[in-house]
């Protein structure tokens, strides 16, 4: 179980890098060859290939070879696991935010508490030792 969580967390970290995130966006519409994808970047084709390899290792994309070209597409299973993780995280964070907001609202609606000090007390309340 822990191993699966670590793999998904790695996928989240890998997908968070801006170039890889852009690759995922580009692949969302259709399968593309490395050359097509590289045309959208200022980094080298080799760098784009390395980003794609990481995305593939994380299970977010899959590749097929046809002749000299490699074609990449989103892996529905990997993207589904990534989406589930983000949704769980987002739900947890929203729950914390709602809890904090409720606690803050409760504090604002409490009547102010008046603390009695010895100088506020009347002479009858002070007792024989004062």
mmCIF file of N, CA and C in Angstrom:
data_model
loop_
_atom_site.group_PDB
_atom_site.id
_atom_site.type_symbol
_atom_site.label_atom_id
_atom_site.label_comp_id
_atom_site.label_asym_id
_atom_site.label_seq_id
_atom_site.Cartn_x
_atom_site.Cartn_y
_atom_site.Cartn_z
ATOM 1 N N UNK A 1 0.829 -1.191 0.000
ATOM 2 C CA UNK A 1 0.000 0.000 0.000
ATOM 3 C C UNK A 1 0.876 1.259 0.000
ATOM 4 N N UNK A 2 1.885 1.310 0.848
ATOM 5 C CA UNK A 2 2.755 2.484 0.909
ATOM 6 C C UNK A 2 3.468 2.695 -0.421
ATOM 7 N N UNK A 3 3.899 1.625 -1.057
ATOM 8 C CA UNK A 3 4.588 1.746 -2.342
ATOM 9 C C UNK A 3 3.699 2.431 -3.369
ATOM 10 N N UNK A 4 2.419 2.054 -3.442
ATOM 11 C CA UNK A 4 1.500 2.671 -4.393
ATOM 12 C C UNK A 4 1.334 4.157 -4.128
ATOM 13 N N UNK A 5 1.248 4.538 -2.870
ATOM 14 C CA UNK A 5 1.113 5.951 -2.527
ATOM 15 C C UNK A 5 2.344 6.719 -2.994
ATOM 16 N N UNK A 6 3.538 6.152 -2.781
ATOM 17 C CA UNK A 6 4.759 6.827 -3.204
ATOM 18 C C UNK A 6 4.823 6.983 -4.713
ATOM 19 N N UNK A 7 4.378 5.986 -5.451
ATOM 20 C CA UNK A 7 4.371 6.071 -6.908
ATOM 21 C C UNK A 7 3.449 7.196 -7.357
ATOM 22 N N UNK A 8 2.271 7.290 -6.754
ATOM 23 C CA UNK A 8 1.323 8.339 -7.121
ATOM 24 C C UNK A 8 1.879 9.708 -6.743
ATOM 25 N N UNK A 9 2.496 9.813 -5.584
ATOM 26 C CA UNK A 9 3.080 11.086 -5.184
ATOM 27 C C UNK A 9 4.185 11.495 -6.155
ATOM 28 N N UNK A 10 4.986 10.534 -6.592
ATOM 29 C CA UNK A 10 6.010 10.840 -7.578
ATOM 30 C C UNK A 10 5.371 11.337 -8.864
ATOM 31 N N UNK A 11 4.256 10.735 -9.268
ATOM 32 C CA UNK A 11 3.554 11.169 -10.476
ATOM 33 C C UNK A 11 3.080 12.612 -10.317
ATOM 34 N N UNK A 12 2.611 12.955 -9.139
ATOM 35 C CA UNK A 12 2.168 14.324 -8.887
ATOM 36 C C UNK A 12 3.337 15.294 -9.006
ATOM 37 N N UNK A 13 4.459 14.938 -8.427
ATOM 38 C CA UNK A 13 5.650 15.782 -8.503
ATOM 39 C C UNK A 13 6.149 15.897 -9.943
ATOM 40 N N UNK A 14 6.148 14.796 -10.645
ATOM 41 C CA UNK A 14 6.607 14.803 -12.033
ATOM 42 C C UNK A 14 5.686 15.663 -12.897
ATOM 43 N N UNK A 15 4.390 15.536 -12.717
ATOM 44 C CA UNK A 15 3.427 16.299 -13.518
ATOM 45 C C UNK A 15 3.436 17.780 -13.172
ATOM 46 N N UNK A 16 3.928 18.137 -12.004
ATOM 47 C CA UNK A 16 3.905 19.537 -11.575
ATOM 48 C C UNK A 16 4.937 20.401 -12.297
ATOM 49 N N UNK A 17 5.984 19.812 -12.831
ATOM 50 C CA UNK A 17 7.020 20.596 -13.514
ATOM 51 C C UNK A 17 6.401 21.251 -14.754
ATOM 52 N N UNK A 18 6.622 22.549 -14.974
ATOM 53 C CA UNK A 18 5.924 23.283 -16.041
ATOM 54 C C UNK A 18 6.038 22.693 -17.448
ATOM 55 N N UNK A 19 7.195 22.236 -17.867
ATOM 56 C CA UNK A 19 7.321 21.658 -19.207
ATOM 57 C C UNK A 19 6.530 20.357 -19.327
ATOM 58 N N UNK A 20 6.587 19.540 -18.296
ATOM 59 C CA UNK A 20 5.853 18.276 -18.332
ATOM 60 C C UNK A 20 4.349 18.522 -18.254
ATOM 61 N N UNK A 21 3.959 19.493 -17.464
ATOM 62 C CA UNK A 21 2.539 19.849 -17.388
ATOM 63 C C UNK A 21 2.040 20.304 -18.759
ATOM 64 N N UNK A 22 2.855 21.082 -19.456
ATOM 65 C CA UNK A 22 2.484 21.540 -20.802
ATOM 66 C C UNK A 22 2.387 20.360 -21.766
ATOM 67 N N UNK A 23 3.300 19.410 -21.655
ATOM 68 C CA UNK A 23 3.219 18.212 -22.493
ATOM 69 C C UNK A 23 1.905 17.467 -22.257
ATOM 70 N N UNK A 24 1.509 17.352 -20.995
ATOM 71 C CA UNK A 24 0.238 16.684 -20.692
ATOM 72 C C UNK A 24 -0.931 17.423 -21.338
ATOM 73 N N UNK A 25 -0.891 18.748 -21.284
ATOM 74 C CA UNK A 25 -1.948 19.546 -21.928
ATOM 75 C C UNK A 25 -1.964 19.310 -23.434
ATOM 76 N N UNK A 26 -0.797 19.287 -24.045
ATOM 77 C CA UNK A 26 -0.714 19.075 -25.494
ATOM 78 C C UNK A 26 -1.211 17.685 -25.888
ATOM 79 N N UNK A 27 -0.956 16.708 -25.041
ATOM 80 C CA UNK A 27 -1.370 15.336 -25.349
ATOM 81 C C UNK A 27 -2.841 15.070 -25.013
ATOM 82 N N UNK A 28 -3.471 16.001 -24.323
ATOM 83 C CA UNK A 28 -4.869 15.798 -23.933
ATOM 84 C C UNK A 28 -5.788 15.683 -25.147
ATOM 85 N N UNK A 29 -5.428 16.336 -26.229
ATOM 86 C CA UNK A 29 -6.315 16.318 -27.402
ATOM 87 C C UNK A 29 -6.083 15.106 -28.299
ATOM 88 N N UNK A 30 -4.824 14.690 -28.466
ATOM 89 C CA UNK A 30 -4.540 13.560 -29.350
ATOM 90 C C UNK A 30 -3.087 13.102 -29.216
ATOM 91 N N UNK A 31 -2.854 11.920 -29.720
ATOM 92 C CA UNK A 31 -1.509 11.333 -29.747
ATOM 93 C C UNK A 31 -0.613 12.184 -30.652
ATOM 94 N N UNK A 32 0.662 12.344 -30.236
ATOM 95 C CA UNK A 32 1.585 13.147 -31.030
ATOM 96 C C UNK A 32 2.982 12.545 -30.998
ATOM 97 N N UNK A 33 3.722 12.799 -32.064
ATOM 98 C CA UNK A 33 5.117 12.383 -32.143
ATOM 99 C C UNK A 33 5.981 13.373 -31.378
ATOM 100 N N UNK A 34 7.151 12.917 -30.978
ATOM 101 C CA UNK A 34 8.081 13.767 -30.225
ATOM 102 C C UNK A 34 8.373 15.058 -30.998
ATOM 103 N N UNK A 35 8.597 14.955 -32.297
ATOM 104 C CA UNK A 35 8.899 16.139 -33.108
ATOM 105 C C UNK A 35 7.781 17.172 -33.069
ATOM 106 N N UNK A 36 6.535 16.711 -33.137
ATOM 107 C CA UNK A 36 5.389 17.624 -33.052
ATOM 108 C C UNK A 36 5.371 18.332 -31.704
ATOM 109 N N UNK A 37 5.596 17.576 -30.654
ATOM 110 C CA UNK A 37 5.580 18.147 -29.304
ATOM 111 C C UNK A 37 6.733 19.118 -29.105
ATOM 112 N N UNK A 38 7.915 18.747 -29.593
ATOM 113 C CA UNK A 38 9.108 19.582 -29.413
ATOM 114 C C UNK A 38 8.947 20.946 -30.082
ATOM 115 N N UNK A 39 8.140 21.023 -31.129
ATOM 116 C CA UNK A 39 7.928 22.289 -31.831
ATOM 117 C C UNK A 39 7.271 23.345 -30.933
ATOM 118 N N UNK A 40 6.674 22.933 -29.846
ATOM 119 C CA UNK A 40 6.002 23.862 -28.923
ATOM 120 C C UNK A 40 6.920 24.373 -27.808
ATOM 121 N N UNK A 41 8.183 23.967 -27.823
ATOM 122 C CA UNK A 41 9.096 24.292 -26.726
ATOM 123 C C UNK A 41 10.363 24.964 -27.239
ATOM 124 N N UNK A 42 10.983 25.734 -26.366
ATOM 125 C CA UNK A 42 12.278 26.337 -26.693
ATOM 126 C C UNK A 42 13.427 25.417 -26.295
ATOM 127 N N UNK A 43 13.144 24.402 -25.467
ATOM 128 C CA UNK A 43 14.181 23.441 -25.082
ATOM 129 C C UNK A 43 14.400 22.473 -26.236
ATOM 130 N N UNK A 44 15.495 21.732 -26.194
ATOM 131 C CA UNK A 44 15.843 20.808 -27.279
ATOM 132 C C UNK A 44 14.859 19.638 -27.370
ATOM 133 N N UNK A 45 14.870 19.000 -28.513
ATOM 134 C CA UNK A 45 14.048 17.803 -28.716
ATOM 135 C C UNK A 45 14.467 16.719 -27.727
ATOM 136 N N UNK A 46 15.757 16.636 -27.455
ATOM 137 C CA UNK A 46 16.270 15.667 -26.494
ATOM 138 C C UNK A 46 15.689 15.931 -25.105
ATOM 139 N N UNK A 47 15.609 17.199 -24.716
ATOM 140 C CA UNK A 47 15.041 17.549 -23.404
ATOM 141 C C UNK A 47 13.561 17.167 -23.356
ATOM 142 N N UNK A 48 12.836 17.413 -24.433
ATOM 143 C CA UNK A 48 11.423 17.035 -24.498
ATOM 144 C C UNK A 48 11.300 15.512 -24.367
ATOM 145 N N UNK A 49 12.172 14.774 -25.038
ATOM 146 C CA UNK A 49 12.162 13.310 -24.943
ATOM 147 C C UNK A 49 12.401 12.847 -23.506
ATOM 148 N N UNK A 50 13.297 13.516 -22.797
ATOM 149 C CA UNK A 50 13.571 13.157 -21.404
ATOM 150 C C UNK A 50 12.352 13.423 -20.523
ATOM 151 N N UNK A 51 11.684 14.549 -20.770
ATOM 152 C CA UNK A 51 10.454 14.846 -20.016
ATOM 153 C C UNK A 51 9.398 13.779 -20.295
ATOM 154 N N UNK A 52 9.265 13.396 -21.559
ATOM 155 C CA UNK A 52 8.288 12.367 -21.920
ATOM 156 C C UNK A 52 8.629 11.026 -21.277
ATOM 157 N N UNK A 53 9.909 10.703 -21.203
ATOM 158 C CA UNK A 53 10.328 9.461 -20.568
ATOM 159 C C UNK A 53 9.928 9.451 -19.091
ATOM 160 N N UNK A 54 10.133 10.557 -18.395
ATOM 161 C CA UNK A 54 9.711 10.645 -16.988
ATOM 162 C C UNK A 54 8.199 10.489 -16.861
ATOM 163 N N UNK A 55 7.456 11.135 -17.742
ATOM 164 C CA UNK A 55 5.991 11.012 -17.714
ATOM 165 C C UNK A 55 5.570 9.560 -17.971
ATOM 166 N N UNK A 56 6.298 8.891 -18.856
ATOM 167 C CA UNK A 56 5.998 7.493 -19.146
ATOM 168 C C UNK A 56 6.316 6.613 -17.929
ATOM 169 N N UNK A 57 7.460 6.855 -17.292
ATOM 170 C CA UNK A 57 7.837 6.080 -16.109
ATOM 171 C C UNK A 57 6.860 6.290 -14.960
ATOM 172 N N UNK A 58 6.271 7.477 -14.897
ATOM 173 C CA UNK A 58 5.285 7.770 -13.850
ATOM 174 C C UNK A 58 3.914 7.197 -14.204
ATOM 175 N N UNK A 59 3.776 6.642 -15.406
ATOM 176 C CA UNK A 59 2.507 6.046 -15.810
ATOM 177 C C UNK A 59 1.489 7.042 -16.322
ATOM 178 N N UNK A 60 1.930 8.261 -16.632
ATOM 179 C CA UNK A 60 0.996 9.297 -17.085
ATOM 180 C C UNK A 60 0.813 9.321 -18.594
ATOM 181 N N UNK A 61 1.809 8.846 -19.330
ATOM 182 C CA UNK A 61 1.701 8.750 -20.781
ATOM 183 C C UNK A 61 2.170 7.361 -21.205
ATOM 184 N N UNK A 62 1.769 6.975 -22.395
ATOM 185 C CA UNK A 62 2.282 5.740 -22.976
ATOM 186 C C UNK A 62 2.831 6.078 -24.355
ATOM 187 N N UNK A 63 3.715 5.228 -24.839
ATOM 188 C CA UNK A 63 4.372 5.485 -26.117
ATOM 189 C C UNK A 63 4.272 4.261 -26.998
ATOM 190 N N UNK A 64 4.258 4.530 -28.282
ATOM 191 C CA UNK A 64 4.355 3.439 -29.251
ATOM 192 C C UNK A 64 5.347 3.874 -30.318
ATOM 193 N N UNK A 65 6.056 2.900 -30.836
ATOM 194 C CA UNK A 65 7.070 3.190 -31.858
ATOM 195 C C UNK A 65 6.523 2.775 -33.208
ATOM 196 N N UNK A 66 6.674 3.664 -34.161
ATOM 197 C CA UNK A 66 6.266 3.368 -35.536
ATOM 198 C C UNK A 66 7.380 3.871 -36.443
ATOM 199 N N UNK A 67 8.122 2.938 -37.010
ATOM 200 C CA UNK A 67 9.280 3.327 -37.817
ATOM 201 C C UNK A 67 10.304 4.012 -36.930
ATOM 202 N N UNK A 68 10.726 5.192 -37.335
ATOM 203 C CA UNK A 68 11.708 5.944 -36.543
ATOM 204 C C UNK A 68 11.050 6.868 -35.515
ATOM 205 N N UNK A 69 9.747 6.947 -35.522
ATOM 206 C CA UNK A 69 9.040 7.882 -34.631
ATOM 207 C C UNK A 69 8.462 7.190 -33.410
ATOM 208 N N UNK A 70 8.444 7.948 -32.312
ATOM 209 C CA UNK A 70 7.737 7.520 -31.101
ATOM 210 C C UNK A 70 6.546 8.442 -30.936
ATOM 211 N N UNK A 71 5.390 7.829 -30.739
ATOM 212 C CA UNK A 71 4.153 8.578 -30.564
ATOM 213 C C UNK A 71 3.697 8.427 -29.115
ATOM 214 N N UNK A 72 3.337 9.559 -28.519
ATOM 215 C CA UNK A 72 2.915 9.576 -27.117
ATOM 216 C C UNK A 72 1.454 9.949 -27.019
ATOM 217 N N UNK A 73 0.812 9.381 -26.004
ATOM 218 C CA UNK A 73 -0.570 9.736 -25.683
ATOM 219 C C UNK A 73 -0.733 9.624 -24.166
ATOM 220 N N UNK A 74 -1.754 10.274 -23.640
ATOM 221 C CA UNK A 74 -2.022 10.172 -22.209
ATOM 222 C C UNK A 74 -2.414 8.738 -21.876
ATOM 223 N N UNK A 75 -1.986 8.273 -20.720
ATOM 224 C CA UNK A 75 -2.389 6.966 -20.225
ATOM 225 C C UNK A 75 -3.604 7.182 -19.325
ATOM 226 N N UNK A 76 -4.778 6.721 -19.729
ATOM 227 C CA UNK A 76 -5.991 6.987 -18.945
ATOM 228 C C UNK A 76 -5.907 6.480 -17.501
ATOM 229 N N UNK A 77 -5.298 5.320 -17.293
ATOM 230 C CA UNK A 77 -5.185 4.784 -15.928
ATOM 231 C C UNK A 77 -4.321 5.661 -15.041
ATOM 232 N N UNK A 78 -3.165 6.047 -15.552
ATOM 233 C CA UNK A 78 -2.265 6.902 -14.776
ATOM 234 C C UNK A 78 -2.856 8.277 -14.516
ATOM 235 N N UNK A 79 -3.505 8.831 -15.516
ATOM 236 C CA UNK A 79 -4.128 10.150 -15.336
ATOM 237 C C UNK A 79 -5.296 10.058 -14.357
ATOM 238 N N UNK A 80 -6.005 8.935 -14.374
ATOM 239 C CA UNK A 80 -7.100 8.736 -13.412
ATOM 240 C C UNK A 80 -6.588 8.664 -11.986
ATOM 241 N N UNK A 81 -5.482 7.954 -11.795
ATOM 242 C CA UNK A 81 -4.887 7.880 -10.442
ATOM 243 C C UNK A 81 -4.415 9.252 -9.985
ATOM 244 N N UNK A 82 -3.835 10.010 -10.906
ATOM 245 C CA UNK A 82 -3.381 11.357 -10.568
ATOM 246 C C UNK A 82 -4.575 12.245 -10.201
ATOM 247 N N UNK A 83 -5.639 12.156 -10.975
ATOM 248 C CA UNK A 83 -6.845 12.943 -10.699
ATOM 249 C C UNK A 83 -7.429 12.569 -9.341
ATOM 250 N N UNK A 84 -7.469 11.266 -9.032
ATOM 251 C CA UNK A 84 -7.986 10.820 -7.736
ATOM 252 C C UNK A 84 -7.167 11.398 -6.588
ATOM 253 N N UNK A 85 -5.853 11.393 -6.734
ATOM 254 C CA UNK A 85 -4.993 11.930 -5.695
ATOM 255 C C UNK A 85 -5.247 13.424 -5.494
ATOM 256 N N UNK A 86 -5.348 14.159 -6.585
ATOM 257 C CA UNK A 86 -5.595 15.600 -6.495
ATOM 258 C C UNK A 86 -6.952 15.854 -5.845
ATOM 259 N N UNK A 87 -7.961 15.072 -6.220
ATOM 260 C CA UNK A 87 -9.293 15.242 -5.625
ATOM 261 C C UNK A 87 -9.285 14.941 -4.134
ATOM 262 N N UNK A 88 -8.567 13.885 -3.726
ATOM 263 C CA UNK A 88 -8.475 13.560 -2.299
ATOM 264 C C UNK A 88 -7.782 14.689 -1.550
ATOM 265 N N UNK A 89 -6.694 15.174 -2.104
ATOM 266 C CA UNK A 89 -5.956 16.262 -1.475
ATOM 267 C C UNK A 89 -6.837 17.493 -1.389
ATOM 268 N N UNK A 90 -7.508 17.819 -2.483
ATOM 269 C CA UNK A 90 -8.340 19.018 -2.528
ATOM 270 C C UNK A 90 -9.484 18.903 -1.533
ATOM 271 N N UNK A 91 -10.124 17.741 -1.454
ATOM 272 C CA UNK A 91 -11.218 17.535 -0.509
ATOM 273 C C UNK A 91 -10.706 17.699 0.916
ATOM 274 N N UNK A 92 -9.557 17.127 1.224
ATOM 275 C CA UNK A 92 -8.973 17.241 2.561
ATOM 276 C C UNK A 92 -8.692 18.704 2.894
ATOM 277 N N UNK A 93 -8.084 19.431 1.947
ATOM 278 C CA UNK A 93 -7.766 20.837 2.186
ATOM 279 C C UNK A 93 -9.037 21.662 2.357
ATOM 280 N N UNK A 94 -10.072 21.384 1.576
ATOM 281 C CA UNK A 94 -11.339 22.098 1.731
ATOM 282 C C UNK A 94 -11.981 21.795 3.074
ATOM 283 N N UNK A 95 -11.880 20.546 3.523
ATOM 284 C CA UNK A 95 -12.403 20.180 4.842
ATOM 285 C C UNK A 95 -11.690 20.962 5.939
ATOM 286 N N UNK A 96 -10.363 21.077 5.831
ATOM 287 C CA UNK A 96 -9.614 21.856 6.822
ATOM 288 C C UNK A 96 -10.023 23.320 6.799
ATOM 289 N N UNK A 97 -10.180 23.873 5.609
ATOM 290 C CA UNK A 97 -10.590 25.269 5.472
ATOM 291 C C UNK A 97 -11.971 25.487 6.079
ATOM 292 N N UNK A 98 -12.909 24.587 5.811
ATOM 293 C CA UNK A 98 -14.257 24.705 6.367
ATOM 294 C C UNK A 98 -14.227 24.608 7.889
ATOM 295 N N UNK A 99 -13.396 23.700 8.402
ATOM 296 C CA UNK A 99 -13.276 23.549 9.851
ATOM 297 C C UNK A 99 -12.712 24.821 10.487
ATOM 298 N N UNK A 100 -11.668 25.388 9.872
ATOM 299 C CA UNK A 100 -11.085 26.632 10.379
ATOM 300 C C UNK A 100 -12.086 27.779 10.323
ATOM 301 N N UNK A 101 -12.852 27.856 9.254
ATOM 302 C CA UNK A 101 -13.853 28.922 9.110
ATOM 303 C C UNK A 101 -14.939 28.776 10.168
ATOM 304 N N UNK A 102 -15.373 27.553 10.448
ATOM 305 C CA UNK A 102 -16.397 27.327 11.468
ATOM 306 C C UNK A 102 -15.876 27.710 12.845
ATOM 307 N N UNK A 103 -14.628 27.368 13.135
ATOM 308 C CA UNK A 103 -14.041 27.726 14.435
ATOM 309 C C UNK A 103 -13.927 29.246 14.578
ATOM 310 N N UNK A 104 -13.525 29.920 13.526
ATOM 311 C CA UNK A 104 -13.416 31.377 13.544
ATOM 312 C C UNK A 104 -14.788 32.015 13.729
ATOM 313 N N UNK A 105 -15.794 31.505 13.028
ATOM 314 C CA UNK A 105 -17.155 32.036 13.162
ATOM 315 C C UNK A 105 -17.670 31.828 14.581
ATOM 316 N N UNK A 106 -17.382 30.671 15.179
ATOM 317 C CA UNK A 106 -17.824 30.397 16.546
ATOM 318 C C UNK A 106 -17.173 31.371 17.524
ATOM 319 N N UNK A 107 -15.893 31.690 17.302
ATOM 320 C CA UNK A 107 -15.204 32.648 18.174
ATOM 321 C C UNK A 107 -15.820 34.034 18.066
ATOM 322 N N UNK A 108 -16.203 34.425 16.893
ATOM 323 C CA UNK A 108 -16.775 35.755 16.679
ATOM 324 C C UNK A 108 -18.157 35.893 17.304
ATOM 325 N N UNK A 109 -18.898 34.779 17.433
ATOM 326 C CA UNK A 109 -20.254 34.833 17.964
ATOM 327 C C UNK A 109 -20.329 34.613 19.471
ATOM 328 N N UNK A 110 -19.208 34.313 20.095
ATOM 329 C CA UNK A 110 -19.194 34.155 21.555
ATOM 330 C C UNK A 110 -19.252 35.534 22.196
ATOM 331 N N UNK A 111 -20.004 35.657 23.297
ATOM 332 C CA UNK A 111 -19.992 36.941 24.007
ATOM 333 C C UNK A 111 -18.604 37.170 24.605
ATOM 334 N N UNK A 112 -18.174 38.413 24.628
ATOM 335 C CA UNK A 112 -16.844 38.674 25.197
ATOM 336 C C UNK A 112 -16.809 38.252 26.659
ATOM 337 N N UNK A 113 -15.718 37.641 27.038
ATOM 338 C CA UNK A 113 -15.568 37.202 28.420
ATOM 339 C C UNK A 113 -14.905 38.316 29.209
ATOM 340 N N UNK A 114 -15.523 38.659 30.354
ATOM 341 C CA UNK A 114 -14.982 39.705 31.208
ATOM 342 C C UNK A 114 -14.222 39.037 32.334
ATOM 343 N N UNK A 115 -12.954 39.360 32.448
ATOM 344 C CA UNK A 115 -12.126 38.794 33.511
ATOM 345 C C UNK A 115 -12.094 39.779 34.660
ATOM 346 N N UNK A 116 -12.435 39.301 35.861
ATOM 347 C CA UNK A 116 -12.437 40.153 37.045
ATOM 348 C C UNK A 116 -11.039 40.175 37.636
ATOM 349 N N UNK A 117 -10.528 41.369 37.850
ATOM 350 C CA UNK A 117 -9.239 41.514 38.513
ATOM 351 C C UNK A 117 -9.490 42.047 39.909
ATOM 352 N N UNK A 118 -8.491 42.041 40.741
ATOM 353 C CA UNK A 118 -8.675 42.523 42.112
ATOM 354 C C UNK A 118 -9.059 43.988 42.140
ATOM 355 N N UNK A 119 -8.624 44.770 41.211
ATOM 356 C CA UNK A 119 -8.987 46.179 41.211
ATOM 357 C C UNK A 119 -10.428 46.369 40.771
ATOM 358 N N UNK A 120 -10.997 45.386 40.016
ATOM 359 C CA UNK A 120 -12.389 45.473 39.570
ATOM 360 C C UNK A 120 -13.351 45.021 40.662
ATOM 361 N N UNK A 121 -12.874 44.244 41.617
ATOM 362 C CA UNK A 121 -13.758 43.662 42.617
ATOM 363 C C UNK A 121 -14.210 44.724 43.599
ATOM 364 N N UNK A 122 -15.427 44.571 44.094
ATOM 365 C CA UNK A 122 -15.961 45.519 45.080
ATOM 366 C C UNK A 122 -15.343 45.213 46.440
ATOM 367 N N UNK A 123 -15.399 46.150 47.376
ATOM 368 C CA UNK A 123 -14.802 45.912 48.700
ATOM 369 C C UNK A 123 -15.388 44.702 49.413
ATOM 370 N N UNK A 124 -16.679 44.387 49.166
ATOM 371 C CA UNK A 124 -17.281 43.230 49.847
ATOM 372 C C UNK A 124 -16.688 41.934 49.294
ATOM 373 N N UNK A 125 -16.259 41.919 47.991
ATOM 374 C CA UNK A 125 -15.746 40.703 47.373
ATOM 375 C C UNK A 125 -14.297 40.410 47.770
ATOM 376 N N UNK A 126 -13.604 41.375 48.338
ATOM 377 C CA UNK A 126 -12.182 41.213 48.566
ATOM 378 C C UNK A 126 -11.870 40.284 49.721
ATOM 379 N N UNK A 127 -12.700 40.156 50.670
ATOM 380 C CA UNK A 127 -12.471 39.245 51.773
ATOM 381 C C UNK A 127 -11.624 39.891 52.863
ATOM 382 N N UNK A 128 -11.431 39.204 53.997
ATOM 383 C CA UNK A 128 -10.803 39.787 55.171
ATOM 384 C C UNK A 128 -9.307 40.039 55.022
ATOM 385 N N UNK A 129 -8.612 39.392 54.141
ATOM 386 C CA UNK A 129 -7.173 39.572 54.033
ATOM 387 C C UNK A 129 -6.791 40.756 53.146
ATOM 388 N N UNK A 130 -7.681 41.372 52.446
ATOM 389 C CA UNK A 130 -7.292 42.460 51.557
ATOM 390 C C UNK A 130 -7.098 43.739 52.290
#
